[in-house]
mmCIF file of C-alpha atoms in Angstrom:
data_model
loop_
_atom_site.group_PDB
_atom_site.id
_atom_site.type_symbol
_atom_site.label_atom_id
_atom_site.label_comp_id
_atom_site.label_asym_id
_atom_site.label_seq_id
_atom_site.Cartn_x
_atom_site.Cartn_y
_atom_site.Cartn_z
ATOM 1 C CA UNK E 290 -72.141 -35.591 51.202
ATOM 2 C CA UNK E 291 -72.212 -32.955 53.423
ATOM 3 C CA UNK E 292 -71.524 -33.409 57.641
ATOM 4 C CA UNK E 293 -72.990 -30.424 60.194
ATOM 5 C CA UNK E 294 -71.392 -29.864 63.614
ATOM 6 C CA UNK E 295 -73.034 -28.020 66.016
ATOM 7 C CA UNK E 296 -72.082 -26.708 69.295
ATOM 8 C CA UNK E 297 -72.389 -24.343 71.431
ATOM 9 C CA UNK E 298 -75.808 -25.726 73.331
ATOM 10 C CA UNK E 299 -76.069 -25.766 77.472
ATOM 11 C CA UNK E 300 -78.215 -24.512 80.244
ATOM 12 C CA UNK E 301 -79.106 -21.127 80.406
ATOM 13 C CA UNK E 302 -81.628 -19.353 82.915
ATOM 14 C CA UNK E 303 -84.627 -17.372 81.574
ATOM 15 C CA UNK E 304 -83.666 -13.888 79.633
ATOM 16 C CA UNK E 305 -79.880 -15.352 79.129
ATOM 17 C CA UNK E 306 -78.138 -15.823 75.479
ATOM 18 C CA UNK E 307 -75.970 -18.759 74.054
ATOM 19 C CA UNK E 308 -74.942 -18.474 70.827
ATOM 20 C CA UNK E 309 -74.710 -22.039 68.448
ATOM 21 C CA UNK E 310 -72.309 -22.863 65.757
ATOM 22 C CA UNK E 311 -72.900 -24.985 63.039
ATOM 23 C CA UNK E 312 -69.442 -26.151 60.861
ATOM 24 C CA UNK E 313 -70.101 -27.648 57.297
ATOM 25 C CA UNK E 314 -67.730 -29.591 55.425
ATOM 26 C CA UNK E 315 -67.959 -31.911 52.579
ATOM 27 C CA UNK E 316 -69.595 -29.081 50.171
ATOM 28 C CA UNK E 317 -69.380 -25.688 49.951
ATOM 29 C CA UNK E 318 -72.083 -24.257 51.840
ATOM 30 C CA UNK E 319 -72.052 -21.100 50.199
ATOM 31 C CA UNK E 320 -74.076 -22.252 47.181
ATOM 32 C CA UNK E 321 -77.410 -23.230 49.672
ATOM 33 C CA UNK E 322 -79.178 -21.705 51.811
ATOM 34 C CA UNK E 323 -78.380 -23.188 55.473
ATOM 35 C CA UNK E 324 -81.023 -22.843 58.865
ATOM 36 C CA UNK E 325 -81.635 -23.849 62.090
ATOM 37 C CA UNK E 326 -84.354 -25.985 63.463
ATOM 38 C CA UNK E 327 -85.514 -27.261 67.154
ATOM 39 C CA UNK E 328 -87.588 -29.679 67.788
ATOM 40 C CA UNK E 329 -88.899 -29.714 71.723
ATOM 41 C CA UNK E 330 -89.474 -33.516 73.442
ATOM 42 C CA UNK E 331 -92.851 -34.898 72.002
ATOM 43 C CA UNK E 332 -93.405 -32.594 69.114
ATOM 44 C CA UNK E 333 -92.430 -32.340 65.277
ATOM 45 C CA UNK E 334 -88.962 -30.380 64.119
ATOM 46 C CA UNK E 335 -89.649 -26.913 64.330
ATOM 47 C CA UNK E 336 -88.156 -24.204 61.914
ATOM 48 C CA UNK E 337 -86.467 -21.184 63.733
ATOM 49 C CA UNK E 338 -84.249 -19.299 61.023
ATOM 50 C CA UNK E 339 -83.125 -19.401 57.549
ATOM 51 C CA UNK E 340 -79.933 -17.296 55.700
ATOM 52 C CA UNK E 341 -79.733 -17.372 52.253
ATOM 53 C CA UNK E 342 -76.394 -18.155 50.075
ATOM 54 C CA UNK E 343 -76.294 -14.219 49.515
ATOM 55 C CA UNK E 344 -76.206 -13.992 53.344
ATOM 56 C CA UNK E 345 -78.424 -10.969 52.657
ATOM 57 C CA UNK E 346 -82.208 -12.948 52.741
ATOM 58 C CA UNK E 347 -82.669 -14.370 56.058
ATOM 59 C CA UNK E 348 -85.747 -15.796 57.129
ATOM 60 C CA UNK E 349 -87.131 -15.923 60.834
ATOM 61 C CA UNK E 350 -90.290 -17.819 62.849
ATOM 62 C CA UNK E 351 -92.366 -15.972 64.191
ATOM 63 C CA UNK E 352 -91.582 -17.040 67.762
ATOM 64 C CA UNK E 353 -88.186 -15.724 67.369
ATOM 65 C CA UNK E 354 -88.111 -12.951 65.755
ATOM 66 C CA UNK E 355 -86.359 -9.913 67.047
ATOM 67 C CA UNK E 356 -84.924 -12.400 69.923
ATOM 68 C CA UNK E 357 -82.541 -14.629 67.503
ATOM 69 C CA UNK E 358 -80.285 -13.678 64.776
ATOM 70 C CA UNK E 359 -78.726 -15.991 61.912
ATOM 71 C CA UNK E 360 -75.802 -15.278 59.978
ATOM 72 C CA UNK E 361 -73.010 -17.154 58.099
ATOM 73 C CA UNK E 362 -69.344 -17.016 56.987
ATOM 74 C CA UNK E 363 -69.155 -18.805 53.598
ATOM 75 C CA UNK E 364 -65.264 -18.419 53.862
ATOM 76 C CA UNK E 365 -65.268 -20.670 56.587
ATOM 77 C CA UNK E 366 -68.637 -23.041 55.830
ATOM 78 C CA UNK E 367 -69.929 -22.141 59.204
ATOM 79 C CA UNK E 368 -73.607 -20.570 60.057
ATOM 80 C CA UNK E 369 -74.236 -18.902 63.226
ATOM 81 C CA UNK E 370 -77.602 -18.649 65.488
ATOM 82 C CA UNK E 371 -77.598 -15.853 68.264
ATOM 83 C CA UNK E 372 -80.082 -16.397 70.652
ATOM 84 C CA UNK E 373 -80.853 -13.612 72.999
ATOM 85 C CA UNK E 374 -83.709 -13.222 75.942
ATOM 86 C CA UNK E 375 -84.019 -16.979 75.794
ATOM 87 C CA UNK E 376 -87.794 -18.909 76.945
ATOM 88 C CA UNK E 377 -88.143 -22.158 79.020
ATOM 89 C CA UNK E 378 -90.496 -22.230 75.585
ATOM 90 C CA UNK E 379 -86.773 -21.943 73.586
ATOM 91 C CA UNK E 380 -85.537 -25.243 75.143
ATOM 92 C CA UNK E 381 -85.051 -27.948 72.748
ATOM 93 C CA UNK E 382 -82.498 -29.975 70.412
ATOM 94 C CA UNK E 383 -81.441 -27.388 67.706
ATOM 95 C CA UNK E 384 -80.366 -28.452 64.351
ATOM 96 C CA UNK E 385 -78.183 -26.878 61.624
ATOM 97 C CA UNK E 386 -79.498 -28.025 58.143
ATOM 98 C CA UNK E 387 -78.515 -27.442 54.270
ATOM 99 C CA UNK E 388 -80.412 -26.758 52.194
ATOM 100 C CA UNK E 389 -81.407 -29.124 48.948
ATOM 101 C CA UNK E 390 -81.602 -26.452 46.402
ATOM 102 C CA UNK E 391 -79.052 -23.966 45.050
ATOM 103 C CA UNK E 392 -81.390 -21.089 44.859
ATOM 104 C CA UNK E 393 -81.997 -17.753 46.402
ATOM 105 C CA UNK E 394 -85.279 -19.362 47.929
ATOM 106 C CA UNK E 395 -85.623 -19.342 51.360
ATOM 107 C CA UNK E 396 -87.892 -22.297 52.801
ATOM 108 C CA UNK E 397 -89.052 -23.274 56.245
ATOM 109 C CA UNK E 398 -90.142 -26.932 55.577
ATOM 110 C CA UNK E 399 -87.789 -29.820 57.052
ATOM 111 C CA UNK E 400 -87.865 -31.380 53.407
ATOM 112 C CA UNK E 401 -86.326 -28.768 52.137
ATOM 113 C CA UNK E 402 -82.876 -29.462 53.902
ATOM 114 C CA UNK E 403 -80.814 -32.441 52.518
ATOM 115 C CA UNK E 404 -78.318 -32.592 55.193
ATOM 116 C CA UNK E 405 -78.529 -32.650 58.950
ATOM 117 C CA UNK E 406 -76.205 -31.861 61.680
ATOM 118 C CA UNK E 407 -76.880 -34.238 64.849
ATOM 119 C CA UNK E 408 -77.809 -31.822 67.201
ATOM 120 C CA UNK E 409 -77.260 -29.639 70.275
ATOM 121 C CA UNK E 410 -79.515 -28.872 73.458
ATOM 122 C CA UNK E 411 -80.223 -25.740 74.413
ATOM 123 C CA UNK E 412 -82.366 -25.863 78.094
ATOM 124 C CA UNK E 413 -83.861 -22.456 79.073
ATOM 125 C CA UNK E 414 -84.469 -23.106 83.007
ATOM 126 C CA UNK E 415 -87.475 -20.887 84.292
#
C-alpha cells in the first residue's frame, strides 16, 4: 500500500501561483512514475502532468503546458506541481497519483495510477 498527501491548495486570484506537494509513503516512489490530476465540479478526472521514475521524462496536458511544472525528489518520496499564471479554468480538486507500472512509460489515463492521494483545492478567482 501506498498513502499520498497533498497540500499546498487555496485561493489564488487570476495570473497568481501556488505550488502543491504530494508526500508518498508506504513504497518507494522512485520505482513509478507519479502525476497530478484535477478534476473540476461536474466533470471526469482530468490529467495535468506526469514525471517519470528517471525524473528526466515528464509529461504535460496541453492546457498546461509552459504554465505548470512537475518535478520530484525520490530521496524524500515527494512530487512537486508548480503552477504559475493560474485560470479560473485551473480551479479544481488536484490529485497526486502513483503510478501502477514500474516502467519508464509515461501515461495520462486515470487507470494507470494505482494509488490516490485524497485531494487538495486549488480555486483560481477571476
Amino acid at each position: 500500500q501506498v498513502q499520498l498527501v497533498e497540500s499546498g491548495g487555496g485561493l489564488v486570484q487570476t495570473g497568481g501561483s501556488l505550488r502543491l506537494s504530494c508526500a508518498a509513503s508506504g513504497r518507494t516512489s522512485g520505482s513509478y512514475s507519479m502525476g497530478w490530476f484535477r478534476q473540476a465540479p461536474g466533470k471526469e478526472r482530468e490529467f495535468v502532468a506526469t514525471i517519470g521514475w528517471n525524473v528526466l521524462n515528464i509529461y504535460y496536458a496541453d492546457s498546461v503546458k509552459g504554465r505548470f511544472t512537475i518535478s520530484r525528489d525520490n530521496a524524500r518520496n515527494a512530487v512537486s506541481l508548480q503552477m504559475n499564471s493560474l485560470k479560473p479554468e485551473d480551479t479544481a480538486v488536484y490529485y497526486c497519483a502513483s503510478g501502477r507500472y514500474r516502467d519508464p512509460v509515461l501515461r495520462s489515463q486515470p487507470d494507470d495510477y494505482v494509488f490516490w492521494g485524497q485531494g487538495t483545492q486549488v480555486t483560481v478567482s477571476s
